[in-house]
Short mmCIF file of C-alpha atoms and ligand atoms in Angstrom, two decimals:
data_model
loop_
_atom_site.label_atom_id
_atom_site.label_comp_id
_atom_site.label_asym_id
_atom_site.label_seq_id
_atom_site.Cartn_x
_atom_site.Cartn_y
_atom_site.Cartn_z
CA MET A 1 89.29 126.34 95.91
CA LYS A 2 92.24 124.05 95.41
CA ILE A 3 93.79 121.35 97.56
CA GLY A 4 97.51 121.74 98.30
CA ILE A 5 99.66 118.62 98.27
CA PHE A 6 103.21 118.94 99.54
CA ASP A 7 106.32 116.79 99.52
CA SER A 8 110.07 117.32 99.54
CA GLY A 9 110.11 115.97 95.98
CA ILE A 10 108.29 113.44 93.82
CA GLY A 11 107.12 111.13 96.64
CA GLY A 12 103.88 112.99 97.29
CA LEU A 13 102.77 112.37 93.72
CA THR A 14 101.62 109.00 95.06
CA VAL A 15 99.04 110.86 97.16
CA LEU A 16 98.15 113.24 94.34
CA HIS A 17 97.71 110.24 92.04
CA GLU A 18 95.35 108.56 94.48
CA ALA A 19 93.50 111.85 95.12
CA MET A 20 92.95 112.31 91.38
CA ARG A 21 91.45 108.79 91.24
CA THR A 22 89.19 109.28 94.27
CA LEU A 23 88.47 113.02 94.18
CA GLY A 24 88.77 113.56 90.45
CA SER A 25 86.79 116.78 90.23
CA GLU A 26 88.87 118.71 92.75
CA ASP A 27 91.64 121.10 91.63
CA TYR A 28 95.15 120.59 93.01
CA ILE A 29 98.41 122.40 93.58
CA TYR A 30 101.37 120.06 93.97
CA TYR A 31 104.39 121.59 95.70
CA ALA A 32 107.72 119.73 95.55
CA ASP A 33 110.48 121.33 97.61
CA THR A 34 113.12 120.24 95.10
CA ASP A 35 115.64 122.84 96.29
CA HIS A 36 115.85 121.10 99.64
CA VAL A 37 115.20 117.40 98.95
CA PRO A 38 116.10 115.08 100.70
CA TYR A 39 114.50 115.95 104.02
CA GLY A 40 115.14 112.53 105.56
CA THR A 41 118.72 113.33 106.55
CA LYS A 42 118.13 116.91 107.79
CA SER A 43 117.47 118.23 111.31
CA LYS A 44 113.95 118.63 112.65
CA GLU A 45 114.42 122.41 112.83
CA GLU A 46 115.48 122.68 109.19
CA ILE A 47 112.53 120.56 108.08
CA ILE A 48 110.06 122.66 110.08
CA ALA A 49 111.42 125.85 108.48
CA TYR A 50 111.19 124.45 104.92
CA VAL A 51 107.71 122.98 105.35
CA ASP A 52 106.46 126.18 106.95
CA GLN A 53 107.64 128.14 103.92
CA ALA A 54 105.83 125.77 101.57
CA VAL A 55 102.64 125.89 103.65
CA GLN A 56 102.69 129.69 103.63
CA PHE A 57 103.08 129.59 99.87
CA LEU A 58 100.15 127.21 99.45
CA ILE A 59 97.99 129.34 101.76
CA SER A 60 98.90 132.42 99.70
CA LYS A 61 97.49 130.54 96.69
CA GLY A 62 94.18 130.17 98.54
CA VAL A 63 94.09 126.41 99.11
CA LYS A 64 91.25 125.03 101.27
CA ALA A 65 93.28 122.15 102.75
CA ILE A 66 96.83 120.87 102.69
CA VAL A 67 98.11 117.31 102.64
CA ILE A 68 101.66 116.90 103.88
CA ALA A 69 102.29 113.94 101.58
CA CYS A 70 105.61 113.23 103.23
CA ASN A 71 106.07 111.02 106.30
CA THR A 72 109.31 112.80 107.20
CA ALA A 73 107.76 116.27 107.17
CA THR A 74 104.75 114.94 109.07
CA SER A 75 106.85 113.45 111.84
CA ALA A 76 108.94 116.61 112.19
CA ALA A 77 106.45 119.42 111.59
CA ILE A 78 102.76 118.46 111.76
CA ASP A 79 102.19 119.53 115.39
CA TYR A 80 103.87 122.86 114.71
CA LEU A 81 101.81 123.46 111.55
CA ARG A 82 98.51 122.57 113.18
CA SER A 83 99.18 124.90 116.08
CA LYS A 84 99.99 127.74 113.67
CA TYR A 85 97.38 127.46 110.89
CA ALA A 86 93.61 127.10 111.01
CA LEU A 87 92.92 125.30 107.72
CA PRO A 88 92.81 121.47 107.65
CA ILE A 89 96.36 120.09 107.45
CA LEU A 90 96.59 116.34 107.00
CA GLY A 91 99.73 114.31 107.48
CA MET A 92 100.95 110.82 106.71
CA GLU A 93 101.85 108.15 109.20
CA PRO A 94 103.08 104.61 108.52
CA ALA A 95 100.06 102.24 108.74
CA VAL A 96 101.52 100.23 111.62
CA LYS A 97 98.27 99.56 113.49
CA PRO A 98 96.34 97.65 110.79
CA ALA A 99 99.52 95.78 109.81
CA VAL A 100 100.18 94.61 113.38
CA GLN A 101 96.53 93.63 113.87
CA GLN A 102 96.57 91.53 110.71
CA CYS A 103 100.06 90.04 110.94
CA LYS A 104 98.92 86.81 112.69
CA GLY A 105 102.13 86.01 114.51
CA LYS A 106 104.45 87.18 111.77
CA ARG A 107 106.63 90.29 111.73
CA VAL A 108 106.08 93.72 110.20
CA MET A 109 108.83 95.84 108.67
CA VAL A 110 108.56 99.61 108.42
CA ILE A 111 110.91 101.24 105.94
CA ALA A 112 111.25 105.02 106.10
CA THR A 113 113.78 107.86 106.13
CA PRO A 114 116.30 108.28 108.99
CA VAL A 115 114.25 111.20 110.40
CA THR A 116 111.00 109.20 110.48
CA VAL A 117 112.78 106.21 112.04
CA ARG A 118 114.38 108.45 114.68
CA GLU A 119 111.45 110.72 115.57
CA GLU A 120 109.33 110.15 118.69
CA LYS A 121 106.09 110.16 116.66
CA LEU A 122 106.70 106.72 115.13
CA HIS A 123 108.07 105.26 118.37
CA ASN A 124 104.96 106.42 120.25
CA LEU A 125 102.73 104.82 117.65
CA ILE A 126 104.61 101.53 117.78
CA ARG A 127 104.56 101.52 121.59
CA GLN A 128 100.76 101.81 121.50
CA VAL A 129 100.09 98.95 119.10
CA ASP A 130 103.05 96.57 119.19
CA ASP A 131 102.72 94.71 122.53
CA GLU A 132 104.51 91.67 121.14
CA HIS A 133 107.46 93.53 119.62
CA ARG A 134 106.88 92.36 116.10
CA VAL A 135 107.74 95.61 114.33
CA ASP A 136 111.18 96.30 112.85
CA LEU A 137 112.31 99.71 111.58
CA LEU A 138 114.76 100.23 108.77
CA ALA A 139 115.97 103.54 107.31
CA LEU A 140 116.53 103.48 103.54
CA PRO A 141 117.65 106.99 102.55
CA GLY A 142 119.25 105.63 99.37
CA LEU A 143 115.82 105.04 97.84
CA VAL A 144 115.04 108.77 97.97
CA THR A 145 118.19 109.48 95.97
CA PHE A 146 117.34 106.79 93.40
CA ALA A 147 113.79 108.13 93.09
CA GLU A 148 114.80 111.76 92.65
CA SER A 149 117.12 110.79 89.80
CA ASP A 150 114.41 108.62 88.16
CA GLY A 151 116.63 105.58 88.71
CA PHE A 152 113.73 103.31 89.64
CA ASP A 153 114.87 100.23 87.78
CA ALA A 154 118.63 100.72 87.98
CA PRO A 155 120.40 97.47 89.00
CA GLU A 156 121.86 99.39 91.96
CA VAL A 157 118.37 99.62 93.52
CA GLU A 158 118.04 95.86 93.87
CA GLU A 159 121.65 95.54 95.06
CA TYR A 160 121.09 98.27 97.66
CA LEU A 161 117.87 96.72 98.93
CA ARG A 162 119.23 93.17 99.08
CA LYS A 163 122.19 94.45 101.09
CA GLU A 164 120.01 96.46 103.51
CA PHE A 165 117.62 93.53 104.03
CA THR A 166 120.45 91.01 104.63
CA PRO A 167 120.14 91.04 108.46
CA TYR A 168 116.43 90.10 108.29
CA ARG A 169 114.76 86.73 107.58
CA LEU A 170 112.25 87.96 105.02
CA GLU A 171 110.07 84.85 105.28
CA ASP A 172 109.24 85.90 108.87
CA TYR A 173 107.32 88.96 107.62
CA SER A 174 103.69 89.43 106.64
CA ALA A 175 103.90 93.11 105.69
CA LEU A 176 106.30 95.74 104.45
CA ILE A 177 105.08 99.20 105.35
CA LEU A 178 106.22 101.91 102.98
CA GLY A 179 106.77 104.71 105.49
CA CYS A 180 108.08 107.19 102.94
CA THR A 181 106.09 108.32 99.94
CA HIS A 182 109.15 108.05 97.68
CA PHE A 183 109.23 104.30 98.33
CA ASN A 184 106.07 103.54 96.34
CA TYR A 185 107.99 103.77 93.08
CA PHE A 186 109.96 100.60 93.86
CA LYS A 187 107.20 98.05 94.49
CA ASN A 188 108.32 95.92 91.53
CA THR A 189 111.75 95.49 93.14
CA TYR A 190 110.37 94.65 96.62
CA ARG A 191 108.26 92.02 94.84
CA LYS A 192 111.41 90.39 93.49
CA ILE A 193 113.00 90.30 96.95
CA PHE A 194 110.14 89.50 99.36
CA PRO A 195 108.17 86.22 99.44
CA GLU A 196 104.85 86.39 97.57
CA CYS A 197 102.76 86.44 100.77
CA VAL A 198 104.30 89.70 102.06
CA ALA A 199 101.91 92.63 101.55
CA PHE A 200 103.17 96.11 100.70
CA ILE A 201 101.25 98.73 102.62
CA ASP A 202 101.34 102.32 101.48
CA GLY A 203 99.52 105.17 103.15
CA SER A 204 98.11 106.98 100.12
CA ILE A 205 94.67 105.34 100.07
CA GLY A 206 94.08 105.93 103.79
CA THR A 207 95.28 109.52 103.57
CA VAL A 208 93.00 110.35 100.66
CA LYS A 209 90.02 108.69 102.40
CA HIS A 210 90.76 110.86 105.40
CA LEU A 211 91.00 113.95 103.16
CA LYS A 212 87.63 113.14 101.60
CA ASN A 213 86.01 112.76 105.04
CA ILE A 214 87.45 116.05 106.31
CA LEU A 215 86.36 117.97 103.21
CA SER A 216 82.92 116.41 103.37
CA GLU A 217 82.48 117.18 107.10
CA GLN A 218 83.48 120.80 106.53
CA GLY A 219 81.31 121.20 103.43
CA LEU A 220 84.42 121.77 101.30
CA LEU A 221 83.96 119.13 98.58
CA GLU A 222 83.68 120.76 95.16
CA SER A 223 83.01 119.82 91.59
CA ASN A 224 85.74 121.53 89.62
CA SER A 225 87.73 120.63 86.52
CA GLY A 226 90.30 118.29 88.12
CA SER A 227 93.24 120.54 87.21
CA VAL A 228 96.76 120.24 88.64
CA GLU A 229 99.38 122.98 88.94
CA TYR A 230 102.92 121.96 89.81
CA TYR A 231 105.43 124.08 91.72
CA MET A 232 109.05 123.36 92.51
CA SER A 233 110.08 125.25 95.67
CA GLY A 234 107.65 128.04 94.81
CA ARG A 235 108.42 128.27 91.08
CA PRO A 236 105.61 127.28 88.70
CA VAL A 237 106.46 124.32 86.47
CA ARG A 238 105.71 125.33 82.90
CA ASP A 239 108.59 123.73 81.06
CA GLU A 240 107.32 120.97 78.74
CA LYS A 241 110.13 118.61 79.71
CA LEU A 242 109.37 118.89 83.42
CA LEU A 243 105.64 118.50 82.87
CA LYS A 244 106.36 115.42 80.77
CA ARG A 245 108.42 114.04 83.66
CA PHE A 246 105.48 114.42 86.05
CA GLU A 247 103.28 112.66 83.50
CA LYS A 248 105.76 109.77 83.29
CA LEU A 249 105.87 109.52 87.09
CA HIS A 250 102.07 109.22 87.17
CA GLU A 251 102.34 106.44 84.59
CA ARG A 252 104.86 104.63 86.77
CA LEU A 253 102.60 105.00 89.83
CA GLU A 254 99.71 103.56 87.84
CA GLN A 255 101.90 100.52 87.05
CA MET A 256 102.87 100.16 90.72
CA LEU A 257 99.20 99.74 91.69
CA LYS A 258 99.30 96.11 90.64
CA TYR A 259 101.91 95.14 93.26
N1 LIG B 1 108.87 111.64 100.74
C1 LIG B 1 109.36 111.80 102.04
C2 LIG B 1 108.68 110.88 103.04
O1 LIG B 1 107.56 110.46 102.82
C3 LIG B 1 110.81 111.98 102.35
C4 LIG B 1 111.88 111.97 101.33
C5 LIG B 1 113.06 112.84 101.74
O2 LIG B 1 113.00 114.00 101.38
O3 LIG B 1 114.00 112.35 102.39
O4 LIG B 1 109.20 110.57 104.07
#
């Protein structure tokens, strides 16, 4: 049986990429809801309806577990999905707790989509772990647009980020938490902007560890061929050009591992 990995677009490939490194003999279906990306500026109700459709599709393909590899969809829809479906459904949450515990008096910045920044889920998490009010939240919806158009290294990305970070003293920070899976593609640019000692924390490794534990506990780990099928809003991706694009995105993610 396959593992379903879902995102509004190409962001969740970061989780698929990590899963293929850690759980290389599992088979995967990657579902990008490209008809409806971006999610980060939509209403909670719209997001729930879109994610539910994708989850139903993945279930109809017989997946054994689903990873919602999208912080936005997790914050809007995970409770709904878990109450509706019995199979394991994992979500993604910005890794605020470890960052706050390790920040040693410095600040932590969480960057995410407007929905994630607005939703109660993140505020509840911060309330639980951030007694000293060291966490700042910043919505960067522009990065999703750059990512979806493969504009990772466009000069506008650096301009946009420098402008958005202007109100903050970046030397006060110990960690930048990438609270949106699309944001992993830009680590080279954050490196140019943030002081060397600032760590970039992305949730893919933790999410895949969690996936491995859940599959192991439920006796669902398998030794298959490590295949991946891609779908865009329910349509199978067979076009060579599109498959090549996914391959290129994996190459970029491999490069981003060094930052
Ligand atoms: N990749 C998504 C996330 O992790 C959201 C991107 C979007 O559709 O706005 O939050």
